[in-house]
Amino acid sequence: MSDRILQDGFSRRVDYLRMSVTDRCDFRCVYCMAENMQFLPRQHILTLEELYRLAQSFVALGTRKIRLTGGEPLVRQGVVELCRRIAALPGLRELCMTTNGSQLGKLAAPLFEAGLKRLNISLDSLDARRFRELTRTGDLARVIAGIDAANAAGFQHTKLNCVVMKGRNEHEINDLVGFAIDRGLDISFIEEMPLGVISEHSRADAFFSSAQVRERIAERYTLIDSTESTQGPSRYWRLAEAPEIRLGFISPHSHNFCATCNRVRLTVEGRLLLCLGNEHAVDLKQVLRSHPGESGRLERAIVEAMKIKPYRHNFALNDEVQVVRFMNMTGG
Ligand code: SAM
Ligand code: SF4
């Protein structure tokens, strides 16, 4: 196992990589994408082999956790095989995935068998019509069948991700908590982030803070503050009524989590994004394609990139777009 580590200019150890394996998706969630999206041409995106090579270099540089995301990672052909190869890299502790769940009915068991350890599954509504409205194309029954398939396949500590929007799904918060309890899943509530231009609602008007979510939950359950951490931006609470599950809150507006940031993101175009809320990036595809087979060069480029990782994001609560790329390009 490698004893090398990646460190940024603020002495933060970077050992977590989120890799986008596609910008495409079968959904068009209102907070994430425009209705008519232009996706990248095939020649611009990394091949599965290039994605593997990058994962290999990051793990050689001390990366301990990789999360595959997108777009919808499960619409990329060959993703199960990619999981198998990445999961086998010596030194990697955990390979996880964030998915909308639509393909889990058929893929949960092969993914588990391939070595994927944990899933985050997005779920913003339990009402089929509203679910369709929020995702524009999604089928709730299929996603719920996917969640059940993940449980049946043996995945543990699966987490639901819910973006809360005032007037759109905030009245479902406690039903979603109830759903998580029934299925033994953790659940995180996320404040909407200003990534990409969206048209369906005003982000400022739809803002519903994590504190407001907790107030809503306290109407039905007893919340217990917890000091647990998964080294991510989530802060955790437990419920007296269901202590086995964790409630997470990701609050980019109301609680800045940058000081302990340990992660970087790779877009499927091969751009290494040093911060979710800033444009600082390095083109690793160019390094890969101009010097094929030279892993030393790629690793040097990654080490150098750490020097430009910004200290923090500065999301403001208004409708100005602060980062023009959409979340599907960022690798959420
Ligand atoms: N397609 C997969 C999914 O939906 O889980 C993975 C990619 S998606 C971009 C990753 C996560 O980002 C999802 O949980 C989604 O809800 C969240 N997300 C997307 N756009 C967001 C935004 N503008 N603000 C906050 N969260 C967002
Ligand atoms: Fe697709 Fe996930 Fe974005 Fe929804 S949040 S449009 S499922 S990438």
PDB file of C-alpha atoms and ligand atoms in Angstrom, residues 25 31-32 69-73 98-100 122 161 163 190-193 195 203 327-328 332, ligand 1:
ATOM      1  CA  CYS A  25     -28.843  11.011 -17.014  1.00  0.00           C
ATOM      2  CA  TYR A  31     -32.509  21.742  -9.350  1.00  0.00           C
ATOM      3  CA  CYS A  32     -29.790  19.924 -11.275  1.00  0.00           C
ATOM      4  CA  THR A  69     -21.238   9.694  -9.558  1.00  0.00           C
ATOM      5  CA  GLY A  70     -22.485  11.662 -12.553  1.00  0.00           C
ATOM      6  CA  GLY A  71     -24.887  12.414 -14.229  1.00  0.00           C
ATOM      7  CA  GLU A  72     -26.365   9.039 -13.500  1.00  0.00           C
ATOM      8  CA  PRO A  73     -23.438   6.625 -13.119  1.00  0.00           C
ATOM      9  CA  THR A  98     -24.372   8.131  -5.692  1.00  0.00           C
ATOM     10  CA  THR A  99     -27.278   7.126  -7.916  1.00  0.00           C
ATOM     11  CA  ASN A 100     -30.859   8.074  -8.674  1.00  0.00           C
ATOM     12  CA  SER A 122     -31.514  10.318  -4.260  1.00  0.00           C
ATOM     13  CA  ASN A 161     -30.300  12.056  -0.297  1.00  0.00           C
ATOM     14  CA  VAL A 163     -32.818  18.150  -1.684  1.00  0.00           C
ATOM     15  CA  ILE A 190     -29.474  18.897   1.424  1.00  0.00           C
ATOM     16  CA  GLU A 191     -29.807  22.653   0.909  1.00  0.00           C
ATOM     17  CA  GLU A 192     -30.026  23.461  -2.789  1.00  0.00           C
ATOM     18  CA  MET A 193     -26.778  24.797  -4.223  1.00  0.00           C
ATOM     19  CA  LEU A 195     -24.878  25.376  -9.665  1.00  0.00           C
ATOM     20  CA  ARG A 203     -33.531  29.213  -5.627  1.00  0.00           C
ATOM     21  CA  MET A 327     -24.296  19.598 -10.844  1.00  0.00           C
ATOM     22  CA  ASN A 328     -24.338  16.757 -13.409  1.00  0.00           C
ATOM     23  CA  GLY A 332     -22.341  15.725  -6.963  1.00  0.00           C
TER      24      GLY A 332
HETATM   25  N1  SAM B   1     -27.666  11.014 -10.568  1.00  0.00           N
HETATM   26  C1  SAM B   1     -27.205  10.672  -9.268  1.00  0.00           C
HETATM   27  C2  SAM B   1     -28.183  11.119  -8.209  1.00  0.00           C
HETATM   28  O1  SAM B   1     -29.095  11.895  -8.503  1.00  0.00           O
HETATM   29  O2  SAM B   1     -28.031  10.686  -7.070  1.00  0.00           O
HETATM   30  C3  SAM B   1     -25.814  11.201  -8.959  1.00  0.00           C
HETATM   31  C4  SAM B   1     -25.474  12.574  -9.412  1.00  0.00           C
HETATM   32  S1  SAM B   1     -26.388  13.890  -8.606  1.00  0.00           S
HETATM   33  C5  SAM B   1     -25.668  15.299  -9.377  1.00  0.00           C
HETATM   34  C6  SAM B   1     -25.695  13.826  -6.978  1.00  0.00           C
HETATM   35  C7  SAM B   1     -26.473  14.528  -5.898  1.00  0.00           C
HETATM   36  O3  SAM B   1     -26.457  15.913  -6.140  1.00  0.00           O
HETATM   37  C8  SAM B   1     -27.947  14.129  -5.815  1.00  0.00           C
HETATM   38  O4  SAM B   1     -28.229  13.700  -4.496  1.00  0.00           O
HETATM   39  C9  SAM B   1     -28.691  15.394  -6.127  1.00  0.00           C
HETATM   40  O5  SAM B   1     -29.875  15.474  -5.411  1.00  0.00           O
HETATM   41  C10 SAM B   1     -27.699  16.459  -5.737  1.00  0.00           C
HETATM   42  N2  SAM B   1     -27.866  17.741  -6.423  1.00  0.00           N
HETATM   43  C11 SAM B   1     -27.974  17.979  -7.742  1.00  0.00           C
HETATM   44  N3  SAM B   1     -28.089  19.311  -7.996  1.00  0.00           N
HETATM   45  C12 SAM B   1     -28.062  19.928  -6.800  1.00  0.00           C
HETATM   46  C13 SAM B   1     -28.139  21.281  -6.374  1.00  0.00           C
HETATM   47  N4  SAM B   1     -28.249  22.285  -7.247  1.00  0.00           N
HETATM   48  N5  SAM B   1     -28.049  21.536  -5.048  1.00  0.00           N
HETATM   49  C14 SAM B   1     -27.912  20.525  -4.137  1.00  0.00           C
HETATM   50  N6  SAM B   1     -27.836  19.234  -4.464  1.00  0.00           N
HETATM   51  C15 SAM B   1     -27.913  18.927  -5.783  1.00  0.00           C
END
